[in-house]
Structures are given as C-alpha cells and as structure tokens.
mmCIF file of C-alpha atoms in Angstrom:
data_model
loop_
_atom_site.group_PDB
_atom_site.id
_atom_site.type_symbol
_atom_site.label_atom_id
_atom_site.label_comp_id
_atom_site.label_asym_id
_atom_site.label_seq_id
_atom_site.Cartn_x
_atom_site.Cartn_y
_atom_site.Cartn_z
ATOM 1 C CA MET L 341 92.270 -147.802 59.529
ATOM 2 C CA SER L 342 88.597 -146.712 58.370
ATOM 3 C CA ARG L 343 85.533 -147.810 60.398
ATOM 4 C CA THR L 344 83.153 -150.514 59.438
ATOM 5 C CA LYS L 345 79.752 -150.151 58.408
ATOM 6 C CA GLU L 346 78.715 -151.414 62.150
ATOM 7 C CA GLU L 347 80.639 -148.778 63.465
ATOM 8 C CA LYS L 348 79.375 -146.572 61.479
ATOM 9 C CA ALA L 349 75.931 -147.322 61.951
ATOM 10 C CA VAL L 350 76.826 -147.281 66.392
ATOM 11 C CA ARG L 351 77.843 -143.702 65.743
ATOM 12 C CA LYS L 352 74.626 -142.661 63.683
ATOM 13 C CA ARG L 353 72.635 -143.973 66.367
ATOM 14 C CA GLN L 354 74.312 -142.490 69.005
ATOM 15 C CA THR L 355 74.447 -139.517 67.497
ATOM 16 C CA ARG L 356 70.253 -139.640 67.187
ATOM 17 C CA ALA L 357 70.526 -140.467 70.855
ATOM 18 C CA GLU L 358 72.278 -137.566 71.621
ATOM 19 C CA ILE L 359 70.179 -135.228 69.632
ATOM 20 C CA ARG L 360 67.092 -136.413 71.153
ATOM 21 C CA GLU L 361 69.120 -136.493 74.790
ATOM 22 C CA HIS L 362 70.379 -132.136 73.787
ATOM 23 C CA PRO L 363 67.823 -131.184 71.459
ATOM 24 C CA VAL L 364 68.709 -126.966 72.885
ATOM 25 C CA LEU L 365 72.197 -127.878 72.055
ATOM 26 C CA PHE L 366 71.479 -129.122 68.976
ATOM 27 C CA SER L 367 69.810 -126.173 68.075
ATOM 28 C CA VAL L 368 72.433 -123.919 68.966
ATOM 29 C CA TYR L 369 75.052 -125.692 66.775
ATOM 30 C CA LEU L 370 73.010 -126.189 64.367
ATOM 31 C CA ILE L 371 72.185 -122.426 63.763
ATOM 32 C CA LEU L 372 75.372 -121.215 64.297
ATOM 33 C CA ARG L 373 76.930 -123.675 61.945
ATOM 34 C CA ILE L 374 73.907 -122.137 59.127
ATOM 35 C CA CYS L 375 75.044 -118.836 60.340
ATOM 36 C CA VAL L 376 78.770 -119.307 59.513
ATOM 37 C CA PHE L 377 77.777 -121.134 56.209
ATOM 38 C CA ALA L 378 75.777 -117.891 55.243
ATOM 39 C CA VAL L 379 78.748 -115.380 55.720
ATOM 40 C CA LEU L 380 81.166 -117.541 54.152
ATOM 41 C CA ILE L 381 79.170 -117.843 51.246
ATOM 42 C CA ILE L 382 79.137 -113.807 51.360
ATOM 43 C CA GLN L 383 82.438 -114.010 51.297
ATOM 44 C CA LEU L 384 83.238 -116.063 48.216
ATOM 45 C CA PHE L 385 80.757 -113.784 46.361
ATOM 46 C CA ASN L 386 82.807 -110.627 47.610
ATOM 47 C CA LYS L 387 86.486 -112.361 47.280
ATOM 48 C CA ASN L 388 87.670 -111.817 50.771
ATOM 49 C CA TYR L 389 89.058 -114.554 50.810
ATOM 50 C CA GLU L 390 91.018 -114.080 54.143
ATOM 51 C CA SER L 391 87.218 -113.766 55.434
ATOM 52 C CA VAL L 392 87.017 -117.122 54.201
ATOM 53 C CA LEU L 393 89.307 -118.609 56.082
ATOM 54 C CA ILE L 394 88.313 -117.643 59.109
ATOM 55 C CA CYS L 395 84.768 -119.028 58.615
ATOM 56 C CA LEU L 396 87.087 -122.583 58.040
ATOM 57 C CA LEU L 397 88.709 -122.451 60.904
ATOM 58 C CA THR L 398 85.042 -121.164 63.129
ATOM 59 C CA LEU L 399 84.015 -124.675 61.710
ATOM 60 C CA VAL L 400 86.902 -126.443 62.358
ATOM 61 C CA LEU L 401 86.627 -124.832 65.742
ATOM 62 C CA PHE L 402 83.154 -125.811 66.487
ATOM 63 C CA LEU L 403 83.849 -129.603 66.363
ATOM 64 C CA ILE L 404 86.126 -129.176 69.340
ATOM 65 C CA PRO L 405 83.731 -129.938 71.925
ATOM 66 C CA SER L 406 82.251 -132.866 70.174
ATOM 67 C CA PHE L 407 85.876 -133.906 69.812
ATOM 68 C CA VAL L 408 86.354 -133.387 73.280
ATOM 69 C CA GLU L 409 83.754 -135.413 74.879
ATOM 70 C CA ARG L 410 84.013 -138.216 71.894
ATOM 71 C CA ARG L 411 87.859 -139.083 71.851
ATOM 72 C CA LEU L 412 88.915 -137.698 75.385
ATOM 73 C CA HIS L 413 85.921 -139.105 77.111
ATOM 74 C CA ILE L 414 85.452 -135.802 78.898
ATOM 75 C CA ASP L 415 81.691 -134.834 79.538
ATOM 76 C CA LEU L 416 81.192 -130.884 78.978
ATOM 77 C CA PRO L 417 78.136 -129.948 80.357
ATOM 78 C CA ASN L 418 75.462 -128.388 78.209
ATOM 79 C CA THR L 419 76.198 -124.855 79.556
ATOM 80 C CA LEU L 420 79.491 -124.769 79.232
ATOM 81 C CA GLU L 421 79.155 -126.119 75.520
ATOM 82 C CA VAL L 422 76.691 -123.482 74.619
ATOM 83 C CA ILE L 423 78.749 -121.347 75.698
ATOM 84 C CA ILE L 424 81.928 -122.041 73.877
ATOM 85 C CA LEU L 425 79.811 -122.042 70.307
ATOM 86 C CA PHE L 426 78.842 -118.353 71.001
ATOM 87 C CA PHE L 427 82.180 -117.659 72.732
ATOM 88 C CA ILE L 428 83.970 -118.509 68.864
ATOM 89 C CA PHE L 429 81.406 -117.007 66.801
ATOM 90 C CA ALA L 430 81.579 -113.675 69.045
ATOM 91 C CA ALA L 431 85.137 -113.922 68.636
ATOM 92 C CA GLU L 432 85.479 -114.825 64.638
ATOM 93 C CA ILE L 433 82.473 -113.926 62.912
ATOM 94 C CA LEU L 434 81.052 -111.049 64.515
ATOM 95 C CA GLY L 435 84.508 -109.678 66.195
ATOM 96 C CA GLU L 436 86.677 -109.611 63.158
ATOM 97 C CA ILE L 437 84.837 -110.367 59.617
ATOM 98 C CA GLN L 438 81.287 -107.721 61.038
ATOM 99 C CA GLU L 439 84.038 -105.584 63.239
ATOM 100 C CA TYR L 440 82.518 -105.460 66.016
ATOM 101 C CA TYR L 441 85.371 -105.096 67.433
ATOM 102 C CA LEU L 442 85.725 -101.849 66.426
ATOM 103 C CA ILE L 443 81.664 -101.383 66.365
ATOM 104 C CA PHE L 444 81.715 -102.243 70.022
ATOM 105 C CA PRO L 445 84.813 -100.356 71.928
ATOM 106 C CA TYR L 446 83.686 -103.278 74.849
ATOM 107 C CA TRP L 447 83.437 -106.502 72.602
ATOM 108 C CA ASP L 448 87.084 -107.193 73.354
ATOM 109 C CA THR L 449 86.683 -106.871 77.067
ATOM 110 C CA ILE L 450 83.701 -109.166 77.626
ATOM 111 C CA LEU L 451 85.635 -111.989 75.480
ATOM 112 C CA HIS L 452 88.091 -111.726 78.020
ATOM 113 C CA THR L 453 86.455 -111.898 80.495
ATOM 114 C CA THR L 454 84.905 -114.586 79.639
ATOM 115 C CA ASN L 455 87.649 -116.843 78.788
ATOM 116 C CA GLY L 456 88.893 -115.789 81.899
ATOM 117 C CA PHE L 457 85.662 -117.688 83.675
ATOM 118 C CA LEU L 458 85.783 -120.655 81.299
ATOM 119 C CA MET L 459 89.560 -121.212 81.610
ATOM 120 C CA ALA L 460 89.371 -120.906 85.676
ATOM 121 C CA ALA L 461 86.176 -123.724 85.156
ATOM 122 C CA ILE L 462 87.999 -126.493 82.550
ATOM 123 C CA GLY L 463 91.913 -125.892 85.049
ATOM 124 C CA PHE L 464 88.891 -126.520 87.990
ATOM 125 C CA SER L 465 88.422 -129.776 86.124
ATOM 126 C CA LEU L 466 91.309 -131.021 85.664
ATOM 127 C CA VAL L 467 92.040 -131.614 88.994
ATOM 128 C CA ASP L 468 88.987 -133.868 88.943
ATOM 129 C CA VAL L 469 89.866 -135.851 85.628
ATOM 130 C CA LEU L 470 93.420 -135.820 88.084
ATOM 131 C CA ASN L 471 91.642 -137.168 90.980
ATOM 132 C CA ARG L 472 89.946 -139.953 88.944
ATOM 133 C CA SER L 473 93.161 -141.458 87.197
ATOM 134 C CA ASN L 474 94.357 -144.627 88.683
ATOM 135 C CA ARG L 475 98.020 -143.122 88.699
ATOM 136 C CA VAL L 476 97.588 -140.315 90.263
ATOM 137 C CA ARG L 477 97.469 -139.654 93.903
ATOM 138 C CA LEU L 478 95.680 -136.688 95.006
ATOM 139 C CA ARG L 479 94.063 -134.841 98.231
ATOM 140 C CA LEU L 480 94.398 -131.300 97.580
ATOM 141 C CA SER L 481 92.829 -128.750 100.143
ATOM 142 C CA PRO L 482 88.911 -127.011 98.020
ATOM 143 C CA ILE L 483 91.114 -123.107 98.275
ATOM 144 C CA PHE L 484 94.420 -125.079 96.571
ATOM 145 C CA VAL L 485 92.152 -126.273 93.784
ATOM 146 C CA ALA L 486 90.792 -123.193 93.994
ATOM 147 C CA VAL L 487 94.130 -121.561 93.350
ATOM 148 C CA VAL L 488 95.106 -125.008 90.502
ATOM 149 C CA ALA L 489 92.098 -122.822 88.500
ATOM 150 C CA PHE L 490 93.144 -119.321 88.643
ATOM 151 C CA CYS L 491 96.589 -119.896 88.171
ATOM 152 C CA PHE L 492 95.300 -121.909 84.818
ATOM 153 C CA SER L 493 92.929 -119.299 83.751
ATOM 154 C CA MET L 494 95.986 -116.955 83.999
ATOM 155 C CA THR L 495 98.397 -118.699 82.244
ATOM 156 C CA VAL L 496 96.112 -119.499 79.354
ATOM 157 C CA GLY L 497 95.834 -115.358 79.111
ATOM 158 C CA VAL L 498 99.316 -114.925 78.698
ATOM 159 C CA LEU L 499 99.501 -117.015 76.003
ATOM 160 C CA TRP L 500 97.310 -115.624 74.221
ATOM 161 C CA GLU L 501 98.557 -112.697 74.603
ATOM 162 C CA PHE L 502 101.696 -113.702 73.474
ATOM 163 C CA PHE L 503 99.951 -115.179 70.592
ATOM 164 C CA GLU L 504 98.631 -111.470 69.963
ATOM 165 C CA PHE L 505 101.858 -110.153 70.165
ATOM 166 C CA GLY L 506 103.860 -112.511 67.998
ATOM 167 C CA ALA L 507 100.885 -112.304 65.078
ATOM 168 C CA ASP L 508 100.676 -108.038 64.993
ATOM 169 C CA ASN L 509 105.239 -108.238 64.706
ATOM 170 C CA LEU L 510 105.181 -110.971 62.227
ATOM 171 C CA VAL L 511 102.140 -111.422 60.155
ATOM 172 C CA HIS L 512 101.899 -107.297 60.659
ATOM 173 C CA THR L 513 98.102 -107.452 61.872
ATOM 174 C CA ASP L 514 96.609 -105.312 64.653
ATOM 175 C CA MET L 515 95.235 -107.938 67.243
ATOM 176 C CA GLN L 516 96.365 -105.492 69.844
ATOM 177 C CA LYS L 517 94.332 -102.883 69.688
ATOM 178 C CA ASP L 518 96.020 -99.385 69.906
ATOM 179 C CA THR L 519 95.311 -96.617 72.050
ATOM 180 C CA VAL L 520 95.435 -92.870 72.347
ATOM 181 C CA VAL L 521 97.519 -91.586 75.370
ATOM 182 C CA GLU L 522 96.859 -87.907 76.160
ATOM 183 C CA SER L 523 99.405 -87.751 78.581
ATOM 184 C CA VAL L 524 102.766 -89.146 79.574
ATOM 185 C CA THR L 525 104.568 -89.613 82.730
ATOM 186 C CA SER L 526 107.809 -90.290 83.099
ATOM 187 C CA VAL L 527 111.147 -89.557 84.571
ATOM 188 C CA LEU L 528 113.040 -89.073 82.049
ATOM 189 C CA PHE L 529 111.112 -85.371 81.699
ATOM 190 C CA ASP L 530 111.979 -84.377 84.879
ATOM 191 C CA PRO L 531 114.987 -81.333 84.459
ATOM 192 C CA GLU L 532 117.191 -82.187 87.692
ATOM 193 C CA GLY L 533 117.785 -85.936 85.819
ATOM 194 C CA ARG L 534 116.261 -86.628 89.277
ATOM 195 C CA ASN L 535 114.010 -89.994 90.145
ATOM 196 C CA HIS L 536 110.998 -87.943 90.430
ATOM 197 C CA ALA L 537 107.791 -89.058 87.323
ATOM 198 C CA VAL L 538 106.963 -85.745 86.143
ATOM 199 C CA THR L 539 103.956 -85.897 83.327
ATOM 200 C CA VAL L 540 103.624 -83.935 80.286
ATOM 201 C CA PRO L 541 100.435 -83.563 78.075
ATOM 202 C CA ILE L 542 100.652 -84.818 74.542
ATOM 203 C CA GLU L 543 99.037 -81.663 72.514
ATOM 204 C CA SER L 544 100.448 -82.630 68.878
ATOM 205 C CA VAL L 545 101.973 -85.332 67.237
ATOM 206 C CA VAL L 546 104.183 -85.248 64.185
ATOM 207 C CA VAL L 547 105.455 -88.636 62.404
ATOM 208 C CA ASN L 548 107.334 -88.413 59.186
ATOM 209 C CA GLY L 549 106.225 -84.517 58.818
ATOM 210 C CA GLU L 550 102.982 -85.458 59.055
ATOM 211 C CA ARG L 551 100.598 -84.364 61.868
ATOM 212 C CA TRP L 552 98.638 -86.943 63.317
ATOM 213 C CA ASP L 553 94.979 -84.919 64.686
ATOM 214 C CA TYR L 554 94.232 -88.649 66.784
ATOM 215 C CA GLY L 555 94.108 -86.402 69.765
ATOM 216 C CA GLY L 556 97.164 -87.798 71.747
ATOM 217 C CA TYR L 557 99.657 -90.622 71.381
ATOM 218 C CA ILE L 558 98.722 -94.059 69.739
ATOM 219 C CA ASP L 559 100.169 -96.469 71.759
ATOM 220 C CA ILE L 560 100.693 -99.997 69.947
ATOM 221 C CA GLY L 561 99.068 -102.348 72.164
ATOM 222 C CA LEU L 562 100.733 -102.229 76.221
ATOM 223 C CA TYR L 563 97.507 -100.674 77.453
ATOM 224 C CA ASP L 564 95.161 -102.963 75.503
ATOM 225 C CA THR L 565 97.411 -106.129 76.864
ATOM 226 C CA MET L 566 96.872 -105.086 80.414
ATOM 227 C CA GLU L 567 93.200 -104.185 80.163
ATOM 228 C CA ASP L 568 92.975 -108.049 78.528
ATOM 229 C CA LEU L 569 94.777 -109.733 81.343
ATOM 230 C CA PHE L 570 93.084 -107.483 83.909
ATOM 231 C CA VAL L 571 89.560 -108.358 82.969
ATOM 232 C CA ASN L 572 91.067 -112.245 82.087
ATOM 233 C CA PHE L 573 91.910 -111.736 85.808
ATOM 234 C CA VAL L 574 88.656 -110.918 87.153
ATOM 235 C CA GLY L 575 86.738 -113.685 85.624
ATOM 236 C CA ALA L 576 88.997 -116.626 86.707
ATOM 237 C CA ILE L 577 88.454 -115.021 90.463
ATOM 238 C CA ALA L 578 84.944 -114.944 90.134
ATOM 239 C CA PHE L 579 84.756 -118.734 88.996
ATOM 240 C CA SER L 580 87.611 -119.720 91.393
ATOM 241 C CA ILE L 581 85.468 -118.310 94.395
ATOM 242 C CA ILE L 582 82.052 -120.340 92.405
ATOM 243 C CA GLY L 583 84.813 -123.257 92.441
ATOM 244 C CA PHE L 584 85.797 -123.012 96.165
ATOM 245 C CA PHE L 585 82.547 -122.900 97.868
ATOM 246 C CA TYR L 586 81.483 -125.556 95.494
ATOM 247 C CA ILE L 587 83.410 -127.792 97.133
ATOM 248 C CA LYS L 588 82.874 -126.599 100.245
ATOM 249 C CA GLY L 589 79.427 -127.697 99.947
ATOM 250 C CA ARG L 590 80.073 -131.113 98.502
ATOM 251 C CA GLY L 591 78.959 -130.631 95.306
ATOM 252 C CA LYS L 592 76.171 -129.231 96.429
ATOM 253 C CA GLY L 593 75.962 -126.222 93.826
ATOM 254 C CA LYS L 594 74.143 -126.550 90.711
ATOM 255 C CA PHE L 595 75.465 -123.187 88.770
ATOM 256 C CA ALA L 596 79.510 -124.434 89.789
ATOM 257 C CA ARG L 597 78.549 -127.687 87.640
ATOM 258 C CA ARG L 598 77.031 -126.263 85.032
ATOM 259 C CA PHE L 599 80.471 -125.318 83.817
ATOM 260 C CA ILE L 600 82.698 -127.790 85.045
ATOM 261 C CA PRO L 601 83.637 -130.857 82.623
ATOM 262 C CA ARG L 602 83.779 -133.916 83.696
ATOM 263 C CA LEU L 603 85.590 -137.600 83.159
ATOM 264 C CA LYS L 604 83.547 -140.214 81.893
ATOM 265 C CA ALA L 605 84.920 -143.008 83.788
ATOM 266 C CA GLU L 606 82.369 -145.254 82.149
ATOM 267 C CA GLU L 607 83.835 -145.096 78.769
ATOM 268 C CA LEU L 608 87.273 -145.274 79.511
ATOM 269 C CA PRO L 609 88.720 -148.359 78.664
ATOM 270 C CA ASP L 610 89.985 -151.211 81.868
ATOM 271 C CA THR L 611 93.786 -151.077 82.625
ATOM 272 C CA ALA L 612 94.761 -152.453 85.447
ATOM 273 C CA PRO L 613 95.521 -149.822 88.521
ATOM 274 C CA SER L 614 98.872 -148.796 88.768
ATOM 275 C CA GLU L 615 100.891 -150.206 91.630
ATOM 276 C CA PHE L 616 102.317 -147.705 93.453
ATOM 277 C CA PHE L 617 98.981 -145.099 92.952
ATOM 278 C CA GLU L 618 95.361 -145.677 93.648
ATOM 279 C CA PRO L 619 92.866 -143.111 93.055
ATOM 280 C CA VAL L 620 92.166 -140.756 96.270
ATOM 281 C CA PRO L 621 89.104 -138.113 96.387
ATOM 282 C CA ILE L 622 89.656 -134.887 96.691
ATOM 283 C CA GLY L 623 88.206 -133.634 100.459
ATOM 284 C CA ALA L 624 89.163 -132.647 103.848
ATOM 285 C CA GLY L 625 89.937 -135.876 105.749
ATOM 286 C CA PRO L 626 89.144 -139.627 105.490
ATOM 287 C CA GLU L 627 85.667 -138.775 106.970
ATOM 288 C CA GLU L 628 84.660 -136.833 104.548
ATOM 289 C CA GLU L 629 85.725 -136.595 101.148
ATOM 290 C CA PHE L 630 84.294 -135.000 98.238
ATOM 291 C CA SER L 631 85.823 -135.212 94.125
ATOM 292 C CA PRO L 632 85.127 -131.920 92.249
ATOM 293 C CA GLY L 633 82.608 -132.333 89.652
ATOM 294 C CA GLN L 634 81.316 -135.422 91.284
ATOM 295 C CA PRO L 635 77.911 -135.996 91.197
ATOM 296 C CA ASP L 636 75.208 -135.701 94.404
#
C-alpha cells in the first residue's frame, strides 16, 4: 500500500528531527555514502562490474540500521551505529575493492575481532528485548546473560565461516585466505606406524610437475578459519565481561550502553497483555531488579 501525503510529510519531519538530534551520525552516514558512490562511478568507468555489485550491496547494507530502528522499533546507540557503518565500509569497499585484505595482513583479523564484540552486544540486547515483551517471562542472572551474549556472538561467527567455505567451494572465491605452512606434523609420518606425531619440514612443493616457490605448503583456509574464530572469541569474551559488570552495577556503566540496542517500548503498538505471561525485569531478586539496557 502506497503512503499517503500526510505519512510522507510526517516521515520527512521525523528525518529532519533525527538529523538535528544526531548530526555526527548523519555526517558519517553521508560521507560514507558519498565515498561509496564515488567508488561505484570509478568501477563503472573501469568496467569492473563485480565491484559495482559490491558497491550496491554496501549501499543496501547501510540501510539496515535505519530499517531496524524504524520497522523493528529498536534503538541503536549512535556509537554502535557509527561502528556498524564503518565496519561495512571497511569490509566491502576497503577490504574487497581496495584490496586491504592483501595490503594489510591483519585487516581481516581486526574486522573479525570487531564483529565478535558487536555481535556479543547485540546478543546481550536480545535478552532485554525479550524481557520487555508481554509474552515472555525472564529472570536471568548476570552470568547467564553474559553467556547468552557470548554464545550468540560465536554462533554468528561460525555461520559466517560456513558462508565463506560455501562461497569458496561453490562460487570459487577465496574468502578463506590461504596460509603458507612450513612444516607438517602427523602420526602418518611415524615409520613404525605408532600413534606418535612426527614433524616433517616442507622444503619443496611440486604440483602438476611445477615447482611452487612459496616457502612451504599452501593451506586452503583451515588456519584462516581458526584464526577468525579465535579473534571472534576474544571480541565476544571482551563484551561479555563488560556486560556482566554492567548488569552487576545496575546499568550505571556508560561504556556498555553505547553498544547495547534497546527496545523502543513507547513506539510499540498497544497490545493486550498475555494471559499466562507478564514481563519480569532481570535482576538478582525482587528487591533489586534490573533490565540490561534500561536507562538509569
């Protein structure tokens, strides 16, 4: 159904109000969009249509934070939203098109660490969203909320590695970057056939009669996958610890709330409370109840 003129006018007024209220966020969003459009035009002139598709995908991804806030009634803190925008730009435009993944060896590692941190924050907020629902009854300890955030982050990281593996095998990309391995350790090298690992240095590799001068054997993604999961683990642990103390401090920490989305309860349509469930704030007991993400 098309919007009426009144609805469009209301949306424009809301957009102007948001720009005045969050000028830094709007400036970052505008600058990054201009940069993406500039790269898109350059790639069109170069007839690099794959990069053009990446630019279009980036522009679509930039709309996700706004969609989440307006359609799902979830408030994304400005700090979180800015980091998400930079993350998308760094991964797609700088990483893929500008080849930062190859120029800077730790570029991919930094992004996966950031992803682990952000996904833990989002997982942390899911508990708060459920807690504010009229159909779910929750009373969770701080350590349990931290574990939920950690598990959510790690699950997203594993699913992304599945995606990379699938793309490399089905579409023949190289998302799981290869690693040069200078030695191999295996029980297969034990001359007596016993369960004893033997390390054999790799001095030369010959493939299809051609000598490879890479300094060792080329691993096809195992090391990259395990490194990505480990740094995702580090990021997830970092925020889970921060979130734990955030709940223990009854939401007084200012750092954590910069990354925790909150449900916009005032924008939700009025619904009758469930007959069997009622919202229960998270906390250690009925005397001191606290919901993560709840303002002071």
